[in-house]
Structures are given as C-alpha cells and as structure tokens.
Amino acid sequence: MPGPEIGGMLDEALHCCQSGDLGRAEQIYRKILALDAGTADAWNMLAVAQLLNGRFDEAWECSLQATRLRPQLPPYWLIRGNIALARHQYAEAQTALSRAVELEPSFAEAHYRLALVYHRQHRIADAVAAYRAALRFAPDVAEIHFKLAEALLQNDRWDEALRAFEAAFARDPD
C-alpha cells in the first residue's frame, strides 16, 4: 500500500489521465517512481499513458515492470496484452490476455481483447468462442456483438451473424 504522499500523487495522476492531460500524468508517475520504484500502480498507469501516446516500446517496458511487481492483478495483464496487440505481437498478447482471464475468469474485457487477437490471426473459431465468453459477462456491449457478427460472417455462419448484428444494433443503433 503506498504511503499517503504517493497515494495522493497517484490520485492526481489518474485524474490527469481521465481528463486527457497525459503529459502531466506521465510527469507525476515518473516522480512517484523516483520516490519508490516499487510502486506497481505507477508503472502500470505510466504504461497506459505511453500506450495512449503511441509510445509502444516504452509502454511495454513499464508494463513488464508492473506485472513483475504484482503478477496477480488481472488489469495489469490486460494492459500488457493491449500493448502487445498494438505492437502486433500476437503471441505475447495472447499469453498476457490469457493470464488475465486465468486470474479473473469473468473479466469480460480480457476475453474481448483475446478474441481480437484470435480474430487478427484469422483463428475464427477461437475468436468466436472468446467473443461469446466476453458476452457472458458483458451482454449489453454492442461492440462485442458486432465483432462476433463479423467473425461469424468470415466463417459463413450467416444466420448466427445476422442475430449478432441485430443484437449489436439493438444495443446501439448508431
């Protein structure tokens, strides 16, 4: 548990991230790490800020450090998987996202991102299964229904694809 000074700095940096001031957030996370290089939350959120700024290699290094420090946290593995996906390192993304799902089987976002990895690799049956797993835990997310429909179309499963498209549009007509 971080001390009160670091805790306050983490809160401030998170607020900066949420308001879109990634530069300021990054400065704060670096300051935190200068005070305590073992602050896993700072490593993880610095990875997020760098990912959002398109600095994938730096984000990757920060994410590795976060998962080394706290390997039991599924969200850290999700970030690591997202960075690997952005770097087109599908095997690494699959490993990280599978770890997130293993640690938290109901983690819909991890199932969804894993489905995207499979989809990009043209592993359609695996993608369909992962999209469906995501939908078990997030049935109202239109984007997941839509991506499932696309995968089903690629597998010539027209009726199922139509139902998935209908589900997507029922949740988000735009």
PDB file of C-alpha atoms in Angstrom:
ATOM      1  CA  MET A   1       0.000   0.000   0.000  1.00  0.00           C
ATOM      2  CA  PRO A   2       1.540   3.308  -0.992  1.00  0.00           C
ATOM      3  CA  GLY A   3       2.105   5.986   1.618  1.00  0.00           C
ATOM      4  CA  PRO A   4      -0.220   8.998   1.808  1.00  0.00           C
ATOM      5  CA  GLU A   5       2.068  11.190  -0.317  1.00  0.00           C
ATOM      6  CA  ILE A   6       2.310   8.619  -3.104  1.00  0.00           C
ATOM      7  CA  GLY A   7      -1.384   7.781  -2.769  1.00  0.00           C
ATOM      8  CA  GLY A   8      -2.295  11.417  -3.314  1.00  0.00           C
ATOM      9  CA  MET A   9       0.047  11.638  -6.278  1.00  0.00           C
ATOM     10  CA  LEU A  10      -1.495   8.511  -7.804  1.00  0.00           C
ATOM     11  CA  ASP A  11      -4.941  10.070  -7.427  1.00  0.00           C
ATOM     12  CA  GLU A  12      -3.776  13.298  -9.056  1.00  0.00           C
ATOM     13  CA  ALA A  13      -2.130  11.439 -11.943  1.00  0.00           C
ATOM     14  CA  LEU A  14      -5.233   9.329 -12.517  1.00  0.00           C
ATOM     15  CA  HIS A  15      -7.338  12.486 -12.629  1.00  0.00           C
ATOM     16  CA  CYS A  16      -4.925  13.915 -15.223  1.00  0.00           C
ATOM     17  CA  CYS A  17      -5.247  10.735 -17.319  1.00  0.00           C
ATOM     18  CA  GLN A  18      -9.026  10.835 -17.125  1.00  0.00           C
ATOM     19  CA  SER A  19      -9.105  14.482 -18.180  1.00  0.00           C
ATOM     20  CA  GLY A  20      -6.752  13.825 -21.107  1.00  0.00           C
ATOM     21  CA  ASP A  21      -3.660  15.517 -19.683  1.00  0.00           C
ATOM     22  CA  LEU A  22      -1.402  12.550 -20.355  1.00  0.00           C
ATOM     23  CA  GLY A  23       1.769  14.630 -20.285  1.00  0.00           C
ATOM     24  CA  ARG A  24       1.134  15.826 -16.751  1.00  0.00           C
ATOM     25  CA  ALA A  25       0.087  12.334 -15.671  1.00  0.00           C
ATOM     26  CA  GLU A  26       3.300  10.911 -17.062  1.00  0.00           C
ATOM     27  CA  GLN A  27       5.345  13.508 -15.131  1.00  0.00           C
ATOM     28  CA  ILE A  28       3.597  12.558 -11.915  1.00  0.00           C
ATOM     29  CA  TYR A  29       4.047   8.827 -12.481  1.00  0.00           C
ATOM     30  CA  ARG A  30       7.766   9.364 -13.124  1.00  0.00           C
ATOM     31  CA  LYS A  31       8.023  11.427  -9.924  1.00  0.00           C
ATOM     32  CA  ILE A  32       6.314   8.635  -7.989  1.00  0.00           C
ATOM     33  CA  LEU A  33       8.732   6.088  -9.414  1.00  0.00           C
ATOM     34  CA  ALA A  34      11.676   8.288  -8.471  1.00  0.00           C
ATOM     35  CA  LEU A  35      10.378   8.195  -4.886  1.00  0.00           C
ATOM     36  CA  ASP A  36       9.540   4.481  -4.925  1.00  0.00           C
ATOM     37  CA  ALA A  37      10.405   2.316  -7.939  1.00  0.00           C
ATOM     38  CA  GLY A  38       8.327  -0.471  -6.428  1.00  0.00           C
ATOM     39  CA  THR A  39       5.011   1.328  -6.938  1.00  0.00           C
ATOM     40  CA  ALA A  40       3.381  -1.083  -9.364  1.00  0.00           C
ATOM     41  CA  ASP A  41       0.348   1.147  -9.950  1.00  0.00           C
ATOM     42  CA  ALA A  42       2.631   3.919 -11.195  1.00  0.00           C
ATOM     43  CA  TRP A  43       4.384   1.534 -13.601  1.00  0.00           C
ATOM     44  CA  ASN A  44       1.056   0.252 -14.892  1.00  0.00           C
ATOM     45  CA  MET A  45      -0.504   3.676 -15.357  1.00  0.00           C
ATOM     46  CA  LEU A  46       2.678   5.038 -16.931  1.00  0.00           C
ATOM     47  CA  ALA A  47       2.339   2.152 -19.393  1.00  0.00           C
ATOM     48  CA  VAL A  48      -1.256   3.240 -20.083  1.00  0.00           C
ATOM     49  CA  ALA A  49      -0.223   6.858 -20.674  1.00  0.00           C
ATOM     50  CA  GLN A  50       2.553   5.797 -23.026  1.00  0.00           C
ATOM     51  CA  LEU A  51       0.241   3.409 -24.871  1.00  0.00           C
ATOM     52  CA  LEU A  52      -2.253   6.226 -25.393  1.00  0.00           C
ATOM     53  CA  ASN A  53       0.583   8.440 -26.654  1.00  0.00           C
ATOM     54  CA  GLY A  54       1.662   5.750 -29.143  1.00  0.00           C
ATOM     55  CA  ARG A  55       4.979   5.014 -27.441  1.00  0.00           C
ATOM     56  CA  PHE A  56       4.515   1.273 -27.510  1.00  0.00           C
ATOM     57  CA  ASP A  57       8.073   0.175 -26.712  1.00  0.00           C
ATOM     58  CA  GLU A  58       8.258   2.363 -23.605  1.00  0.00           C
ATOM     59  CA  ALA A  59       4.757   1.265 -22.610  1.00  0.00           C
ATOM     60  CA  TRP A  60       5.841  -2.350 -22.964  1.00  0.00           C
ATOM     61  CA  GLU A  61       8.808  -1.919 -20.614  1.00  0.00           C
ATOM     62  CA  CYS A  62       6.636  -0.225 -17.990  1.00  0.00           C
ATOM     63  CA  SER A  63       4.008  -2.944 -18.295  1.00  0.00           C
ATOM     64  CA  LEU A  64       6.617  -5.656 -17.829  1.00  0.00           C
ATOM     65  CA  GLN A  65       7.730  -3.968 -14.628  1.00  0.00           C
ATOM     66  CA  ALA A  66       4.152  -3.686 -13.350  1.00  0.00           C
ATOM     67  CA  THR A  67       3.404  -7.373 -13.953  1.00  0.00           C
ATOM     68  CA  ARG A  68       6.725  -8.363 -12.364  1.00  0.00           C
ATOM     69  CA  LEU A  69       5.866  -6.410  -9.235  1.00  0.00           C
ATOM     70  CA  ARG A  70       2.220  -7.540  -8.972  1.00  0.00           C
ATOM     71  CA  PRO A  71       1.684 -10.601 -11.170  1.00  0.00           C
ATOM     72  CA  GLN A  72      -1.644 -11.433  -9.510  1.00  0.00           C
ATOM     73  CA  LEU A  73      -3.509  -8.368 -10.874  1.00  0.00           C
ATOM     74  CA  PRO A  74      -5.594  -9.135 -13.987  1.00  0.00           C
ATOM     75  CA  PRO A  75      -5.847  -5.479 -15.123  1.00  0.00           C
ATOM     76  CA  TYR A  76      -2.061  -5.295 -15.352  1.00  0.00           C
ATOM     77  CA  TRP A  77      -2.095  -8.302 -17.688  1.00  0.00           C
ATOM     78  CA  LEU A  78      -4.862  -6.657 -19.717  1.00  0.00           C
ATOM     79  CA  ILE A  79      -2.698  -3.574 -20.247  1.00  0.00           C
ATOM     80  CA  ARG A  80       0.263  -5.767 -21.152  1.00  0.00           C
ATOM     81  CA  GLY A  81      -1.912  -7.623 -23.658  1.00  0.00           C
ATOM     82  CA  ASN A  82      -3.253  -4.376 -25.132  1.00  0.00           C
ATOM     83  CA  ILE A  83       0.277  -3.092 -25.634  1.00  0.00           C
ATOM     84  CA  ALA A  84       1.362  -6.335 -27.295  1.00  0.00           C
ATOM     85  CA  LEU A  85      -1.708  -6.153 -29.530  1.00  0.00           C
ATOM     86  CA  ALA A  86      -0.813  -2.585 -30.505  1.00  0.00           C
ATOM     87  CA  ARG A  87       2.702  -3.802 -31.322  1.00  0.00           C
ATOM     88  CA  HIS A  88       1.251  -6.650 -33.448  1.00  0.00           C
ATOM     89  CA  GLN A  89       2.903  -9.190 -31.165  1.00  0.00           C
ATOM     90  CA  TYR A  90       0.018 -11.601 -31.144  1.00  0.00           C
ATOM     91  CA  ALA A  91       1.650 -14.490 -29.293  1.00  0.00           C
ATOM     92  CA  GLU A  92       2.672 -12.148 -26.479  1.00  0.00           C
ATOM     93  CA  ALA A  93      -0.798 -10.567 -26.452  1.00  0.00           C
ATOM     94  CA  GLN A  94      -2.439 -13.983 -26.274  1.00  0.00           C
ATOM     95  CA  THR A  95      -0.214 -15.011 -23.372  1.00  0.00           C
ATOM     96  CA  ALA A  96      -0.893 -11.836 -21.380  1.00  0.00           C
ATOM     97  CA  LEU A  97      -4.640 -11.789 -22.015  1.00  0.00           C
ATOM     98  CA  SER A  98      -4.955 -15.499 -21.265  1.00  0.00           C
ATOM     99  CA  ARG A  99      -3.216 -14.812 -17.953  1.00  0.00           C
ATOM    100  CA  ALA A 100      -5.752 -12.067 -17.181  1.00  0.00           C
ATOM    101  CA  VAL A 101      -8.620 -14.475 -17.915  1.00  0.00           C
ATOM    102  CA  GLU A 102      -6.980 -17.207 -15.850  1.00  0.00           C
ATOM    103  CA  LEU A 103      -6.695 -14.855 -12.877  1.00  0.00           C
ATOM    104  CA  GLU A 104     -10.229 -13.481 -13.308  1.00  0.00           C
ATOM    105  CA  PRO A 105     -12.440 -15.767 -15.438  1.00  0.00           C
ATOM    106  CA  SER A 106     -15.282 -13.199 -15.506  1.00  0.00           C
ATOM    107  CA  PHE A 107     -13.041 -10.416 -16.910  1.00  0.00           C
ATOM    108  CA  ALA A 108     -15.110  -9.531 -19.991  1.00  0.00           C
ATOM    109  CA  GLU A 109     -12.629  -7.009 -21.381  1.00  0.00           C
ATOM    110  CA  ALA A 110      -9.816  -9.575 -21.284  1.00  0.00           C
ATOM    111  CA  HIS A 111     -11.986 -12.142 -23.105  1.00  0.00           C
ATOM    112  CA  TYR A 112     -12.874  -9.497 -25.684  1.00  0.00           C
ATOM    113  CA  ARG A 113      -9.292  -8.401 -26.285  1.00  0.00           C
ATOM    114  CA  LEU A 114      -8.241 -12.062 -26.539  1.00  0.00           C
ATOM    115  CA  ALA A 115     -10.955 -12.526 -29.165  1.00  0.00           C
ATOM    116  CA  LEU A 116      -9.493  -9.602 -31.115  1.00  0.00           C
ATOM    117  CA  VAL A 117      -6.078 -11.288 -31.051  1.00  0.00           C
ATOM    118  CA  TYR A 118      -7.553 -14.521 -32.409  1.00  0.00           C
ATOM    119  CA  HIS A 119      -9.558 -12.599 -34.989  1.00  0.00           C
ATOM    120  CA  ARG A 120      -6.474 -10.784 -36.274  1.00  0.00           C
ATOM    121  CA  GLN A 121      -4.710 -14.122 -36.564  1.00  0.00           C
ATOM    122  CA  HIS A 122      -7.658 -15.492 -38.574  1.00  0.00           C
ATOM    123  CA  ARG A 123      -8.332 -18.068 -35.858  1.00  0.00           C
ATOM    124  CA  ILE A 124     -12.053 -17.585 -36.309  1.00  0.00           C
ATOM    125  CA  ALA A 125     -13.328 -20.486 -34.196  1.00  0.00           C
ATOM    126  CA  ASP A 126     -11.194 -19.306 -31.257  1.00  0.00           C
ATOM    127  CA  ALA A 127     -12.307 -15.713 -31.827  1.00  0.00           C
ATOM    128  CA  VAL A 128     -15.985 -16.706 -31.822  1.00  0.00           C
ATOM    129  CA  ALA A 129     -15.535 -18.652 -28.583  1.00  0.00           C
ATOM    130  CA  ALA A 130     -13.725 -15.731 -26.921  1.00  0.00           C
ATOM    131  CA  TYR A 131     -16.330 -13.184 -28.105  1.00  0.00           C
ATOM    132  CA  ARG A 132     -19.035 -15.424 -26.664  1.00  0.00           C
ATOM    133  CA  ALA A 133     -17.131 -15.697 -23.390  1.00  0.00           C
ATOM    134  CA  ALA A 134     -16.932 -11.897 -23.240  1.00  0.00           C
ATOM    135  CA  LEU A 135     -20.666 -11.642 -23.890  1.00  0.00           C
ATOM    136  CA  ARG A 136     -21.429 -13.976 -20.976  1.00  0.00           C
ATOM    137  CA  PHE A 137     -20.036 -11.282 -18.677  1.00  0.00           C
ATOM    138  CA  ALA A 138     -20.913  -8.159 -20.706  1.00  0.00           C
ATOM    139  CA  PRO A 139     -24.074  -8.989 -22.658  1.00  0.00           C
ATOM    140  CA  ASP A 140     -25.026  -5.362 -23.280  1.00  0.00           C
ATOM    141  CA  VAL A 141     -21.842  -4.276 -25.050  1.00  0.00           C
ATOM    142  CA  ALA A 142     -22.805  -3.660 -28.666  1.00  0.00           C
ATOM    143  CA  GLU A 143     -19.215  -3.669 -29.917  1.00  0.00           C
ATOM    144  CA  ILE A 144     -18.692  -7.267 -28.808  1.00  0.00           C
ATOM    145  CA  HIS A 145     -21.878  -8.402 -30.582  1.00  0.00           C
ATOM    146  CA  PHE A 146     -20.740  -6.551 -33.709  1.00  0.00           C
ATOM    147  CA  LYS A 147     -17.268  -8.118 -33.731  1.00  0.00           C
ATOM    148  CA  LEU A 148     -18.827 -11.538 -33.113  1.00  0.00           C
ATOM    149  CA  ALA A 149     -21.050 -10.979 -36.136  1.00  0.00           C
ATOM    150  CA  GLU A 150     -18.032 -10.105 -38.277  1.00  0.00           C
ATOM    151  CA  ALA A 151     -16.250 -13.279 -37.183  1.00  0.00           C
ATOM    152  CA  LEU A 152     -19.315 -15.389 -37.869  1.00  0.00           C
ATOM    153  CA  LEU A 153     -19.581 -13.893 -41.364  1.00  0.00           C
ATOM    154  CA  GLN A 154     -15.982 -14.888 -42.021  1.00  0.00           C
ATOM    155  CA  ASN A 155     -16.963 -18.425 -41.130  1.00  0.00           C
ATOM    156  CA  ASP A 156     -20.063 -18.359 -43.404  1.00  0.00           C
ATOM    157  CA  ARG A 157     -22.407 -18.639 -40.437  1.00  0.00           C
ATOM    158  CA  TRP A 158     -24.928 -16.209 -41.879  1.00  0.00           C
ATOM    159  CA  ASP A 159     -27.904 -16.803 -39.588  1.00  0.00           C
ATOM    160  CA  GLU A 160     -25.840 -16.517 -36.434  1.00  0.00           C
ATOM    161  CA  ALA A 161     -24.098 -13.427 -37.817  1.00  0.00           C
ATOM    162  CA  LEU A 162     -27.442 -11.796 -38.548  1.00  0.00           C
ATOM    163  CA  ARG A 163     -28.599 -12.437 -34.968  1.00  0.00           C
ATOM    164  CA  ALA A 164     -25.346 -10.980 -33.613  1.00  0.00           C
ATOM    165  CA  PHE A 165     -25.702  -7.881 -35.822  1.00  0.00           C
ATOM    166  CA  GLU A 166     -29.304  -7.478 -34.643  1.00  0.00           C
ATOM    167  CA  ALA A 167     -28.143  -7.753 -31.021  1.00  0.00           C
ATOM    168  CA  ALA A 168     -25.464  -5.116 -31.657  1.00  0.00           C
ATOM    169  CA  PHE A 169     -27.856  -2.667 -33.275  1.00  0.00           C
ATOM    170  CA  ALA A 170     -30.497  -3.262 -30.593  1.00  0.00           C
ATOM    171  CA  ARG A 171     -27.948  -2.115 -28.017  1.00  0.00           C
ATOM    172  CA  ASP A 172     -26.509   0.743 -30.051  1.00  0.00           C
ATOM    173  CA  PRO A 173     -28.470   1.842 -33.131  1.00  0.00           C
ATOM    174  CA  ASP A 174     -25.750   4.296 -34.134  1.00  0.00           C
TER     175      ASP A 174
END
